[in-house]
Structure formats: C-alpha cells, structure tokens
XYZ file of C-alpha atoms in Angstrom:
605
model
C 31.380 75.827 15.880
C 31.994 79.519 17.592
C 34.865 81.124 17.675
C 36.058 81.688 21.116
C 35.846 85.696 21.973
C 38.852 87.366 21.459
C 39.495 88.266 25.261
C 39.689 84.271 25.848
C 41.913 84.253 22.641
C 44.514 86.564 24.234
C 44.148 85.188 27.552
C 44.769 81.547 26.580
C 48.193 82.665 24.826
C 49.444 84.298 28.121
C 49.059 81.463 29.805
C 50.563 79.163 27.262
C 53.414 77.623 28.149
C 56.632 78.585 26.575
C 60.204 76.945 25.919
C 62.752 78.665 26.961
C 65.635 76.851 24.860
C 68.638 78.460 26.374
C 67.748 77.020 29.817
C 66.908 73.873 29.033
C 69.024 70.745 30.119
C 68.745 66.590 28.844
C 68.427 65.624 32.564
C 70.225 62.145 32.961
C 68.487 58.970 33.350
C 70.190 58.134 36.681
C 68.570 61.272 38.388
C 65.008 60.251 36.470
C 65.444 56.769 38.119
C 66.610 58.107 41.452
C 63.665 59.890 41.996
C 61.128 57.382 40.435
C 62.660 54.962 42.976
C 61.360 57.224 45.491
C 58.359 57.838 44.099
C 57.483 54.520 43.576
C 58.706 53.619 47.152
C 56.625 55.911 49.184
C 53.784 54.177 47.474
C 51.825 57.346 46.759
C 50.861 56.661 42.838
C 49.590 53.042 43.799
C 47.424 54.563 46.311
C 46.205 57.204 43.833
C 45.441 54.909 41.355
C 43.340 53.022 43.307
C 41.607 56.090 44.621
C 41.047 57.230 41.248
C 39.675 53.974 39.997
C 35.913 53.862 38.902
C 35.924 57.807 38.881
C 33.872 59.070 35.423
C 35.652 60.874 32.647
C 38.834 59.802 30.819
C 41.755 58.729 32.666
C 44.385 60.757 31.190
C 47.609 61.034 32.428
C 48.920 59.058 34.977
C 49.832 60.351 38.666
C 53.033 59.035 38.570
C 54.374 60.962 35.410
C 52.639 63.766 37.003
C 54.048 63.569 40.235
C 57.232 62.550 38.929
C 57.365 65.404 36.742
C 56.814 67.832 39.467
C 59.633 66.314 41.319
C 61.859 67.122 38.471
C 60.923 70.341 37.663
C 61.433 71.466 42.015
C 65.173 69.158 41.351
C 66.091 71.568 38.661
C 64.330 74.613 38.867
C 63.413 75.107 42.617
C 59.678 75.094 41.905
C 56.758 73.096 42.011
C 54.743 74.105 38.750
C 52.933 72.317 36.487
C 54.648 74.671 33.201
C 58.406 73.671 34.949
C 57.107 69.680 35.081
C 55.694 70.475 31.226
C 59.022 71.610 30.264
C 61.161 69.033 31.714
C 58.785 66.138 30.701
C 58.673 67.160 26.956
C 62.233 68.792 26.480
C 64.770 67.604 29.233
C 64.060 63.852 29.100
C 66.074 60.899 27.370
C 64.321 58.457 24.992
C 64.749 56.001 27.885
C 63.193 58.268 30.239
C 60.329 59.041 28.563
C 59.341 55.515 27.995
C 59.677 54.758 31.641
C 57.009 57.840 32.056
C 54.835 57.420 29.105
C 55.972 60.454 27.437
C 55.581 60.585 23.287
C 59.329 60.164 21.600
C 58.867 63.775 19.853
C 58.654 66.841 21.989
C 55.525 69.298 21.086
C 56.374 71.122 17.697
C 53.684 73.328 17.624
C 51.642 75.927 19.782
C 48.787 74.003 19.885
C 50.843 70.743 21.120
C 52.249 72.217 23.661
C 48.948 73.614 25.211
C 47.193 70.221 24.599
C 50.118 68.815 26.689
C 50.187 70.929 29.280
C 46.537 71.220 29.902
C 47.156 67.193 30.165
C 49.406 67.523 33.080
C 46.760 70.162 34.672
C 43.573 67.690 34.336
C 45.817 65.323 35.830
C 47.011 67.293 39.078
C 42.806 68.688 38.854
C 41.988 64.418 38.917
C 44.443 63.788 41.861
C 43.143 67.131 44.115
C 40.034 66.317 43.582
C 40.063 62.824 44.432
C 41.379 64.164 47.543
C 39.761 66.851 48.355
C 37.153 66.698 51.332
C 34.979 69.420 49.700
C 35.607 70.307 46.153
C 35.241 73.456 45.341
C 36.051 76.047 42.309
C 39.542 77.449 43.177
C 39.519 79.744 40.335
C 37.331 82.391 41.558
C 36.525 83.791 45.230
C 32.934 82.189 46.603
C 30.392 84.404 48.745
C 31.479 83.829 52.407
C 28.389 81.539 53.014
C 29.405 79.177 50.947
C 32.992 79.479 51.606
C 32.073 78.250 55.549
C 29.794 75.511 54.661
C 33.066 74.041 52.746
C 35.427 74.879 54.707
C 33.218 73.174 57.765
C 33.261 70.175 55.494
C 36.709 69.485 56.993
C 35.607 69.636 59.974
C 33.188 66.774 60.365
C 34.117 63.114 60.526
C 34.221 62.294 56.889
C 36.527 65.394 56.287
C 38.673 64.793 58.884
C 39.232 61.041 57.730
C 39.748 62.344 54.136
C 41.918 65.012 55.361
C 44.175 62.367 57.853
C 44.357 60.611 54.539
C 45.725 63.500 52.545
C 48.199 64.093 55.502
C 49.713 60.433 55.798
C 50.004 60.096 51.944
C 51.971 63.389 51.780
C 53.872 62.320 54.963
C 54.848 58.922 53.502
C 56.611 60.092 50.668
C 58.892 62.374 52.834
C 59.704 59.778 55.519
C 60.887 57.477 52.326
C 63.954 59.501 51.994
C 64.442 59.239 55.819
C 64.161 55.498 55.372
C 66.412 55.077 52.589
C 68.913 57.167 54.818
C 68.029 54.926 57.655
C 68.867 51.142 55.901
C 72.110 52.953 54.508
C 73.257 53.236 57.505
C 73.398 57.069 57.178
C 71.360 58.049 60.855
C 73.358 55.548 62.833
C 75.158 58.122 64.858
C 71.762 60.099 65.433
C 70.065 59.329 68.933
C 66.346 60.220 68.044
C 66.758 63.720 69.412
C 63.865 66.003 67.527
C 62.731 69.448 67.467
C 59.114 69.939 66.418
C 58.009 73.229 65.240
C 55.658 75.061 62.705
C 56.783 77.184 59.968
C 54.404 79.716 57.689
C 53.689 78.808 54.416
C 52.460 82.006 52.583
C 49.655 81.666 49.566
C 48.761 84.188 46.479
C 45.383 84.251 47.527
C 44.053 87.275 49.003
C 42.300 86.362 52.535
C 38.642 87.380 53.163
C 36.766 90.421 52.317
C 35.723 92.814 54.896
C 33.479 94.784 52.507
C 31.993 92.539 49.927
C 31.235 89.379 51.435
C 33.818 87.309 49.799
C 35.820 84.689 51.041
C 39.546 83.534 50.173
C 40.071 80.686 47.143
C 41.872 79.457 50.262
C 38.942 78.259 52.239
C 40.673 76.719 54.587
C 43.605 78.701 54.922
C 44.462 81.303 58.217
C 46.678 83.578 59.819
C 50.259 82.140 60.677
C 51.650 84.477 63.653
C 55.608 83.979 64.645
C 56.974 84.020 68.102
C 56.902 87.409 68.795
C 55.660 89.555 65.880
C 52.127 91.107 65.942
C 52.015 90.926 61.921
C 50.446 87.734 60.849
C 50.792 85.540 57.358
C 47.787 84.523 55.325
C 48.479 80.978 54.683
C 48.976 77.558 55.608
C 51.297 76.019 59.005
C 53.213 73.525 58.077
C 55.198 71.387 61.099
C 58.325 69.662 60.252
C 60.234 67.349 62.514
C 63.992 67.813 62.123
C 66.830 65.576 63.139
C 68.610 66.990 66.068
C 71.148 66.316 69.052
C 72.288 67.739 71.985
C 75.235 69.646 72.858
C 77.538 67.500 74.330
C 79.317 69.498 77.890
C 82.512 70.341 78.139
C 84.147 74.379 77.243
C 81.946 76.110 74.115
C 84.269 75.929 71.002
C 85.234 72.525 71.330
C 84.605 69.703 68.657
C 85.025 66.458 70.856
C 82.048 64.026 70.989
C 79.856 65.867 67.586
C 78.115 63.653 65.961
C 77.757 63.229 61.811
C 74.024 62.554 60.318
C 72.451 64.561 57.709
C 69.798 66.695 59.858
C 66.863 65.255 57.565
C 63.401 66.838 57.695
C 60.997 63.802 59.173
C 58.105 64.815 58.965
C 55.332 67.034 57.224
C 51.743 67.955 58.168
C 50.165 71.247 56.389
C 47.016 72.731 58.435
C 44.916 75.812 59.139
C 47.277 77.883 61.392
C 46.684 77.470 65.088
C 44.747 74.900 64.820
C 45.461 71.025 66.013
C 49.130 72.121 66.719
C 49.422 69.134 69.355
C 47.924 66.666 67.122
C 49.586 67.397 63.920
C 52.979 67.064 66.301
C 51.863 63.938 67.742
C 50.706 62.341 64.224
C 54.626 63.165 63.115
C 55.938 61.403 66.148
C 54.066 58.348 65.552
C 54.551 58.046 61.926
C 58.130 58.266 63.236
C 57.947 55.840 65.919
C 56.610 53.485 62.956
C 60.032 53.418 61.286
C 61.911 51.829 64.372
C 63.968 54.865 64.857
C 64.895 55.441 68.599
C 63.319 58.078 70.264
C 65.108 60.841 72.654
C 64.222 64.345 73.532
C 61.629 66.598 71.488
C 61.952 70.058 72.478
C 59.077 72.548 71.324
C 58.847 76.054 71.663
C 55.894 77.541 73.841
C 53.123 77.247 71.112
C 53.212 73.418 72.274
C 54.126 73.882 75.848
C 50.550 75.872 75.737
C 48.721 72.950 74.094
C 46.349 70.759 76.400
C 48.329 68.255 77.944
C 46.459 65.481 75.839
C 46.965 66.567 72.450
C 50.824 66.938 72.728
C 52.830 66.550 76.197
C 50.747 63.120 77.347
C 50.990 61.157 74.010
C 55.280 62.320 73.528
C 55.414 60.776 77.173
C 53.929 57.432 76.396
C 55.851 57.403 72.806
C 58.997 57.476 74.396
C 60.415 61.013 73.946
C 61.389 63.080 76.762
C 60.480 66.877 76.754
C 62.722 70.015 76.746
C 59.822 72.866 76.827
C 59.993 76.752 76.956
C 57.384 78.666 79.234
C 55.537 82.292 78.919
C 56.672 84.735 81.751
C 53.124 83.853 83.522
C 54.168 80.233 83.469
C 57.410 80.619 85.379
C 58.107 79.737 88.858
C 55.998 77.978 91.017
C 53.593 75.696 88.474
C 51.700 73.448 90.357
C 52.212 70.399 93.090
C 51.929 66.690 93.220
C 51.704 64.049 95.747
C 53.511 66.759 97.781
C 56.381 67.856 95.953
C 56.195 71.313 94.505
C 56.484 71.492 90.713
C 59.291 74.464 89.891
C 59.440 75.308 86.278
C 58.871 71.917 84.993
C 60.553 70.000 87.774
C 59.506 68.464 90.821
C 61.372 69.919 94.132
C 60.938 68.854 98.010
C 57.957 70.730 99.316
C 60.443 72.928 101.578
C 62.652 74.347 99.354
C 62.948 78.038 100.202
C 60.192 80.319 98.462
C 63.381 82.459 97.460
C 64.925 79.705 94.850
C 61.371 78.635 93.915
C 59.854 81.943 92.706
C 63.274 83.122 91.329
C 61.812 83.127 87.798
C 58.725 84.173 88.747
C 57.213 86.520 85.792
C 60.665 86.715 84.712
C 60.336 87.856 81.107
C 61.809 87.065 78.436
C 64.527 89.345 77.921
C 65.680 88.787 81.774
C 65.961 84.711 80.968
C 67.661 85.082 77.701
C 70.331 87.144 79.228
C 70.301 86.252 82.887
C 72.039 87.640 85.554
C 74.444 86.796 88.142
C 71.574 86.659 90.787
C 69.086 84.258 88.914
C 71.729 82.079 87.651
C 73.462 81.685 91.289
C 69.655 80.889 92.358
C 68.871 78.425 89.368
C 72.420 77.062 90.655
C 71.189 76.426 94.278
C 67.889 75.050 93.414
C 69.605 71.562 92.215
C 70.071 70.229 95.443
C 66.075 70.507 96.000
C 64.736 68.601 92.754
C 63.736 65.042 93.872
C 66.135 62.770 91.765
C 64.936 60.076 89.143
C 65.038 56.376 90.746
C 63.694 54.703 87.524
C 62.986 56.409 83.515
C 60.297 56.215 81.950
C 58.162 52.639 81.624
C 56.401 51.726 78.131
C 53.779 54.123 79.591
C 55.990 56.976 80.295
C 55.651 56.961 84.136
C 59.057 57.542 85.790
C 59.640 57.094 89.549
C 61.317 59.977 91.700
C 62.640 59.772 94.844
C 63.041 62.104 97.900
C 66.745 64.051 97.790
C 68.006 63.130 101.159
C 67.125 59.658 99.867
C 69.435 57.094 98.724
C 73.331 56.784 98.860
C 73.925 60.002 97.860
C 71.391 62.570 98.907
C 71.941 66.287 97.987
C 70.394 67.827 101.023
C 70.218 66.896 105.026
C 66.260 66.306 105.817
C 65.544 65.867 110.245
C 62.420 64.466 108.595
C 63.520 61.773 106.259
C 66.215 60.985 109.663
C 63.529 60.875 111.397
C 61.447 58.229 109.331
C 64.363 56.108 108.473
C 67.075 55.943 110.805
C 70.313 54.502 109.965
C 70.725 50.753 110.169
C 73.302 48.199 109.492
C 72.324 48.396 105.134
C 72.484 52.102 105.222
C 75.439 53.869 105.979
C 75.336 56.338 108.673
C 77.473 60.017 109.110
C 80.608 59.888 107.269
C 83.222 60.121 109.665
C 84.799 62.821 111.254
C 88.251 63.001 110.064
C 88.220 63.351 106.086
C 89.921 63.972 103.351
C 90.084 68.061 102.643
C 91.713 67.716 99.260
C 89.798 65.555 98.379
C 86.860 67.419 96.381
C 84.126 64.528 96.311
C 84.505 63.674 99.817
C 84.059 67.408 100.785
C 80.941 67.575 98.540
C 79.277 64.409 99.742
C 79.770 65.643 103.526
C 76.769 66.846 105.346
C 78.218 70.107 106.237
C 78.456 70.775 102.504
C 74.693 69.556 101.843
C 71.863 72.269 102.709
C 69.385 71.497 105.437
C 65.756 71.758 105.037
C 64.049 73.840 107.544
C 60.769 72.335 108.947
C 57.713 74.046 110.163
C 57.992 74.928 113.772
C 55.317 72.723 115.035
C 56.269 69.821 113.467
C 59.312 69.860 115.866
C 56.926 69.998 118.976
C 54.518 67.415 117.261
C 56.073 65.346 114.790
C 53.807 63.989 111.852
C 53.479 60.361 111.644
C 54.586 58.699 108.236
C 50.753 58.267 107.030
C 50.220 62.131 107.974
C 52.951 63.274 105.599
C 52.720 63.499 102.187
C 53.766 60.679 99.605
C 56.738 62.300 98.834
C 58.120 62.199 102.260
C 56.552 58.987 103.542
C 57.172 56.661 100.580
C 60.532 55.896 99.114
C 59.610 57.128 95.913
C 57.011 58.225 93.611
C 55.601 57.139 90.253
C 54.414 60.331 88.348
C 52.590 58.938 85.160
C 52.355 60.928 81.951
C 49.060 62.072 82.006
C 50.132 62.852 86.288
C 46.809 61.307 87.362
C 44.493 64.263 85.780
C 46.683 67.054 87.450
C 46.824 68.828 84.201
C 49.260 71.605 85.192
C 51.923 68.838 86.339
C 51.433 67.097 83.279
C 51.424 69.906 81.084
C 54.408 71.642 82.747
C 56.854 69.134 83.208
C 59.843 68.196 81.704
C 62.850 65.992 81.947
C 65.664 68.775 82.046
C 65.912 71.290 84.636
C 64.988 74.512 83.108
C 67.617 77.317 82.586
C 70.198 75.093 84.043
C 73.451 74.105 81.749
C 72.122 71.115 80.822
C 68.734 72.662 79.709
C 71.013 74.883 77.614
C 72.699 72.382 76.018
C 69.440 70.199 75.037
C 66.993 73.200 74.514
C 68.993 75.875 72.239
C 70.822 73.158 69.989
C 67.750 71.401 69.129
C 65.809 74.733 68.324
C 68.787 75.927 66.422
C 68.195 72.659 64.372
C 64.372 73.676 63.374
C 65.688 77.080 62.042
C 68.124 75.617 60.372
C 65.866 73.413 58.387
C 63.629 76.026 57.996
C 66.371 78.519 56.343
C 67.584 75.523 54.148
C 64.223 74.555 52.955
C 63.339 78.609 51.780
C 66.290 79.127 50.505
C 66.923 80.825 47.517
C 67.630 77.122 45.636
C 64.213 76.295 46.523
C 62.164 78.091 48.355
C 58.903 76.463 49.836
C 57.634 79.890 51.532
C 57.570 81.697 47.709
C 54.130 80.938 46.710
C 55.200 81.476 43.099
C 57.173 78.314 43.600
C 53.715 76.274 43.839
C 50.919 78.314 42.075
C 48.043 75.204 42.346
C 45.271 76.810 44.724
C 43.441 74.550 47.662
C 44.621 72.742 51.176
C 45.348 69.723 48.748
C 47.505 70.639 45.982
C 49.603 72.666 48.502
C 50.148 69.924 50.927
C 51.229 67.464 48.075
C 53.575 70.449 45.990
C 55.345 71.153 49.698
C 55.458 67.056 50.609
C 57.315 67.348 46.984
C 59.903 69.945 47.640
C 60.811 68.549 50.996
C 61.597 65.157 49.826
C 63.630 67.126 47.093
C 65.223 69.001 49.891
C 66.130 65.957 52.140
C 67.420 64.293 48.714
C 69.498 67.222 48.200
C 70.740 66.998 51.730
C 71.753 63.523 51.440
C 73.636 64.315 48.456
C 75.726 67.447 49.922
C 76.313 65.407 53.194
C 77.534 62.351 51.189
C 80.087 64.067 49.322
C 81.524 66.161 52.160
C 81.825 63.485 53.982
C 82.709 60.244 51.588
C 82.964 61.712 48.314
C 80.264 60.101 46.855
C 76.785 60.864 45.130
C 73.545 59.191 45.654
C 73.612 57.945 41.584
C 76.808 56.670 42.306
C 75.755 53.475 44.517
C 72.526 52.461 42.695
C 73.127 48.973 42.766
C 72.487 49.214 46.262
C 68.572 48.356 47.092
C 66.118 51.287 47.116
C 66.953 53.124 44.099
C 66.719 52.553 40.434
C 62.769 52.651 39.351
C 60.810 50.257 41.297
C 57.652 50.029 39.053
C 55.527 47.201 39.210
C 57.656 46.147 35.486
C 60.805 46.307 36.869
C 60.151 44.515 40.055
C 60.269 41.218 38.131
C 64.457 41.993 36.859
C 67.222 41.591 38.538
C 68.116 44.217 41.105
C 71.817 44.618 40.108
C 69.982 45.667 36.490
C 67.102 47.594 37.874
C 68.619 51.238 38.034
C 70.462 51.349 34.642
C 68.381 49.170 32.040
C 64.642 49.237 33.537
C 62.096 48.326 30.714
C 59.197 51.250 29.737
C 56.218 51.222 31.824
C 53.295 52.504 30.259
C-alpha cells in the first residue's frame, strides 16, 4: 500500500484529537441519565434510526451516543464539538455509563485509537446530516457559484421544503421536551402564555461569497442577519426563539406585588436563511406550542414581523389564540387604514370623528421622539382613549372579536348627537344622570356627560340627517365583528393590535415582553455557552447547525431549570428522579420499574 504524502501526515496529527488530562472530569451517572431521558423523550434518535434504515455502508455508531455525547460535551464545556463529545465519551464516563451508550470499557490508549474513535463519532454526525440534508453537498471546500445556486434552490422546491420542515420539527421537538417536562412538574403554572417572538443572528466560520472568483460560501444556504438598527450585517444563519414572558402588572414602578415565578424557558427553535419566511418560521413555533396545551396570551414582535404580510404571521397568531402587542416604522404611525367606518389609529380602531389632531399625533413620529415622548404627545395619546370603540366580545375560536361604538353601552366614554339620535333613551336604557350629583365623588364626576367629550358632526348632517342604512356599520349597528384576516383589508389586519399603542398599558405588555427575548438571548451567548461563537459548533451546513444549536438550547433551558429550582426550592433536577420523565427511557429500560429506572437502568447496546 502507499504511504500517505507527508503534507496529509502532518495535517492528520493537527487535527487529532488530544486529551487534555488536567481538565478532565468522571461525569456522574445521574447527569448521563438526565440527559438521555431527554434525549430519548424528544424522540429524535428513534426517528433517526428509522431514517437511516436501508441506507448503504456500515452503520457505525449510533445517533443516540452521538447526540448524547454532544449534549455532554455543550453540559460541561459550553460547546457543541464532536473532539469535546470524543473526550467526554471515552474519558469522563462511568462503567455504567458507557454501557448504557455503547462505549468500549477501556478508554483509547494509543494515537491511533483515539483517531479511529473520533473519526467514528464524525461518520456518525456525516450519516445523520446527510440523511437530512435536502441537497448534499461537499462542505469541506467552497463550490463554483453555479453549483452553489442549483443546491441551494434545492431547498426551495417542494421536496426540500418538506425535508427541510422535517429537519425543523425534529430539532424543535427536542427543545420543547424540556418545556414539557417543566410543564407536567408543575413548574409553568404561574405563567399565562405571554410570548415574545424574535430572531437572533447566528454567526458561521465560513467566509460568504466571492465577488472576484466566482465562488460561493460552504454555507450555501446561509445570508446576511441585519439587527434593528445597524447598517453592518452578519453572515450566518437567523434563528427565532420563543421565550416565556409576562406582563408588567400596574401599579408605581419599583414595586414587587403581583410578579409572577416560572423559569423564562426558551420554547421554541427554527434556524433559516436570514430574512426569509420570518412569519412562517414564527407561526410554525406558535403551533408546535399550541400542541402542548399551554394557554396562549399576548405575543409581542418587534417591527420585522409587524412588516410581514398579514398571512404569514398577524392572521394565523389571531386564529391561534394569541393577542398582538406590535411596534410600527415612523411611516406606519398615525392614521393606518379604516374599516366598516371606524378609522384604524396606530393599531386601534377609533370613531370615524375623532379629531385629526389626536389621530395624526404620531404621525412620522420617529423613533427617538416615541421612545422618549413628550408632554404634548403623551397628553394627546392620553385624550385619544375616549375615541377607541370598546371590545363587546374577545376573540372567537377564529379570532374575530366584536367592537362596539363608544357612546354605546352603559358606560360610554364620549357624548355622540348621532348615536342619540339613532337610539333614544327608553325605559331599558338609562337616560341623563341627574342633575344634582355627587362632586366628591370621583366616578360619578367621570361618568357625567359634562366630563365625556362630544363628537362634532359634519355640518350638513345637522340640516339633513343620515338615515341608519346611510351611515356606516359602525354607527348604525350595535357592534362590529372584525375577523382576523379583517375581510381582505390587509392594512387593518396587518396593523392591528389588542393594546393601545404608546399608552401605559402598551408599556407594560410591549417593553417587558421584549426585555424577555434579550434576556434569553444574553443568557443563551453567554460566556458559559455561547451559541453565537461559531467555534462552539464547528460542523459546516444548514443541518448540522440547526441540530448543534437545538442541542445547546435544550442544555440552556436544562440549565435554567436547574438555577431556578434551587433559588427557589433548594433542589436539583437529579435530585427528584424518581419522578416520571427522567432516568434513561430507552426502549430496555421501558420494561423496569419506574421507581428503578434512573439509578440501575440495564446497558443498551
């Protein structure tokens, strides 16, 4: 046989993986079992199995051990690399341990060993990614630009995009296992399905495309990520995370009454081409959610989804049951549309006469005026209120709410000679309050007339009065039904949203929230384990990066679980692993008794 040249020589022993004995820990078979359990549970190395069934060439190692040494390796060392999940599988595991994985007794003794076992653990991640991968490709070296495109427009058609959906709900499955573990503990009882949605850059060592010699990235399908408001973009991958969240509840700032406790869990992971199928990718997290049982309250998104067509985000989180807190561009403020009469006023729908003054008060207000408003547009935000019609009945299964006019009902904010007009007083309504009242009393005051602002009419309405049929539906009707799609009127339903924007109570839903999707965002690239280091998860391609990030975020809402446990009970997640869900699940163990499951499970092989 030939000798290999002496360049390959030299290069194969800088890429050999080393020990590094002073660093390396016996990792306790509790924390093995722990995360087998969750493994196991998501159901991701069943479904590889079966995908890699019938493929040609040797088996070789199994997905599991590989995936479950990968979530090791990011446990202890913060990274998702195949030489980290080499070291811990050969030289941090327990006898016991190893059996469960199928890992030989004796550790590699020699160079050659260790490179035979490592390059093991690499054909197996190579077996899984390319089972996976819509359009297989060689990662290792940059393809002419031609060819680059015909791949990457593999994902594209209908065969990639089923193969990539597939990719996306395997990944997603074995995050939202941690959120249901924390869910049948009893652990998100006190959250009330409040979410913030939002996308996050996850930078890659590949160099983007050539402008000078025709070659494309070895990340074919990765893009440019852009953050709200900086011109300089990131070559990578978007990922968008769902985050536990909840509202501010009123009362002075500073005060603790009424907080709630939950571990702010990331629920939810899809990794895509930047700016592309933002909308979907949100929606597929919501329903993947909604699949769980968990309730559903307000999803607030920042303006890259309040820009999305109204059916690939805003219509679909209607009809699932979440109400919307949105931001808008300084174009988008102020008057936004109309529908069935009423005129739609940043998001909200307001009696067709309410003065032009209050309605274009934000109009192509920028940014920096809205963040730090002044006297003058917060007294006009202020006065608007009484104008917004006023919800007579939430949302149905199909997200369509009724609203009603406001000097409707028994307690109308404004005075109306139309609505008067229409519907005079009669024995079931009560007429004028009477004329002697209460002055100290603060709600009587409020609820007089005097105190309510009168809507001024056209001139020659007053000299010919409109009949009921003439007007429109929001005046004539008793209330409205405003679906979530609004009927086709796509700026209505792409615009609206169920909190008055800039008012107190938008504050207190809006900024929390948001606050909550930078705060999983700082705790997930932290310096512990940081998922926007691309040295922390070296494999190339779409695939292996989606599965290496799905990894370190289910380590990162384990992680979570644990530091919220023990500030709040004292306890560790080993600690109660009698309890169902943890301990391994393999298909051996599913046979013994649970009680015995997560301290003596027999190997698997």
């Amino acid at each position: 046989m030939r000798a290999r040249p002496e360049s390959d020589q030299l290069a194969a022993r800088a890429l050999r993986p080393r020990v590094r004995p002073g660093r390396l820990t016996e990792i306790p078979d509790s924390k093995v079992g722990q995360l087998l359990a969750v493994l196991d549970r998501s159901g991701l190395p069943g479904q590889l199995e079966d995908i890699l069934a019938g493929r040609p060439g040797p088996s070789g190692i199994r997905p599991r051990t590989v995936l479950a040494g990968l979530m090791l390796a990011v446990y202890y060392t913060g990274r998702a690399t195949i030489a980290d999940a080499w070291r811990v599988l050969h030289f941090g595991l327990r006898p016991t341990a190893r059996a469960w994985l199928g890992i030989p007794e004796q550790a590699p003794a020699t160079a050659r060993e260790g490179i035979a076992a490592s390059r093991r653990l690499y054909q197996g991640l190579d077996r899984i990614t390319s089972a996976l991968d819509p359009a297989r490709c060689d990662r290792r070296r940059r393809l002419p630009q031609a060819d680059a495109n015909a791949h990457a427009a593999a994902w594209k058609d209908k065969a990639g995009r089923t193969a990539a959906d597939r990719l996306q709900r395997l990944a997603n499955d074995l995050v939202l296992t941690t959120v249901q573990l924390a869910q049948e503990r009893g652990h998100l009882r006190a959250w009330r399905g409040d979410v913030g949605v939002d996308a996050t850059a996850i930078p890659v060592m590949a160099k983007p495309d050539s402008e000078h010699s025709d070659s494309a990235s070895v990340e074919i399908t990765a893009g440019w990520h852009f953050s709200g408001g900086s011109d300089k973009g990131i070559f990578g991958y978007s990922a968008t995370l769902l985050v536990a969240a909840h509202t501010r509840p009123p009362g002075p700032a500073g005060k603790t009454q009424g907080l709630v406790e939950y571990p702010q869990l990331c629920l939810g992971l899809v990794l895509d081409t930047p700016t592309v199928r933002t909308g979907p990718n949100a929606i597929t997290l919501l329903r993947h959610l909604t699949e769980l049982g968990l309730p559903t309250g307000t999803c607030a998104a920042d303006r890259a989804y309040t820009g999305c067509a109204p059916a690939n985000f805003q219509i679909p989180a209607r009809r699932l049951g979440y109400r919307l807190a949105l931001d808008y561009k300084a174009e988008d403020r102020g008057v936004q549309g109309s529908w069935q009469g009423a005129v739609l006023v940043d998001g909200s729908l307001a009696c067709p006469h309410i003065p032009a003054a209050l309605a274009n008060a934000t109009h192509r207000a920028n940014d920096k005026a809205v963040r730090l408003r002044s006297d003058e547009l917060n007294q006009a935000i202020a006065q608007r209120e009484p104008y917004f019609l006023k919800l007579k009945q939430n949302a149905d299964a199909r997200g369509t709410i009724r609203l009603q006019c406001p000097a409707a009902g028994p307690s109308p904010s404004v005075n109306c000679p139309r609505r008067d007009r229409l519907r005079p007083h009669s024995p079931r309504t009560p007429g004028p309050p009477q004329a002697v009242i209460k002055l100290g009393d603060t709600r009587t005051r409020a609820s007089h007339p005097a105190a309510r602002p009168t809507i001024q009419l056209p001139e020659n309405e007053w000299l010919a009065p409109k009949t009921k049929e003439e007007l429109p539906s929001v005046c004539g009707a008793s209330a409205i039904s405003v679906p979530a799609d609004a009927g086709g009127d796509l700026k209505t339903a792409k615009f609206r949203q169920d909190s008055r924007y800039l008012s107190s109570v938008w504050d207190r839903t809006y900024k929390p929230i948001r606050s909550h999707n930078e705060g999983i965002n700082g705790r997930l690239k932290s310096a512990e384990m940081d998922i926007g280091s691309p040295k922390h998860r070296r494999a190339p391609g779409q695939v292996a990066q989606t599965l290496l990030i799905a990894i370190m975020i289910s380590i990162g809402n384990l992680d979570i679980l644990e530091s919220w446990l023990f500030r709040s009970t004292g306890e560790h997640l080993t600690d109660i692993d009698d309890e169902p869900g943890y301990g391994p699940l393999s298909p051996a163990c599913e046979s013994q008794p649970r009680h015995n499951a997560g301290r003596h499970p027999p190997p698997t092989h």
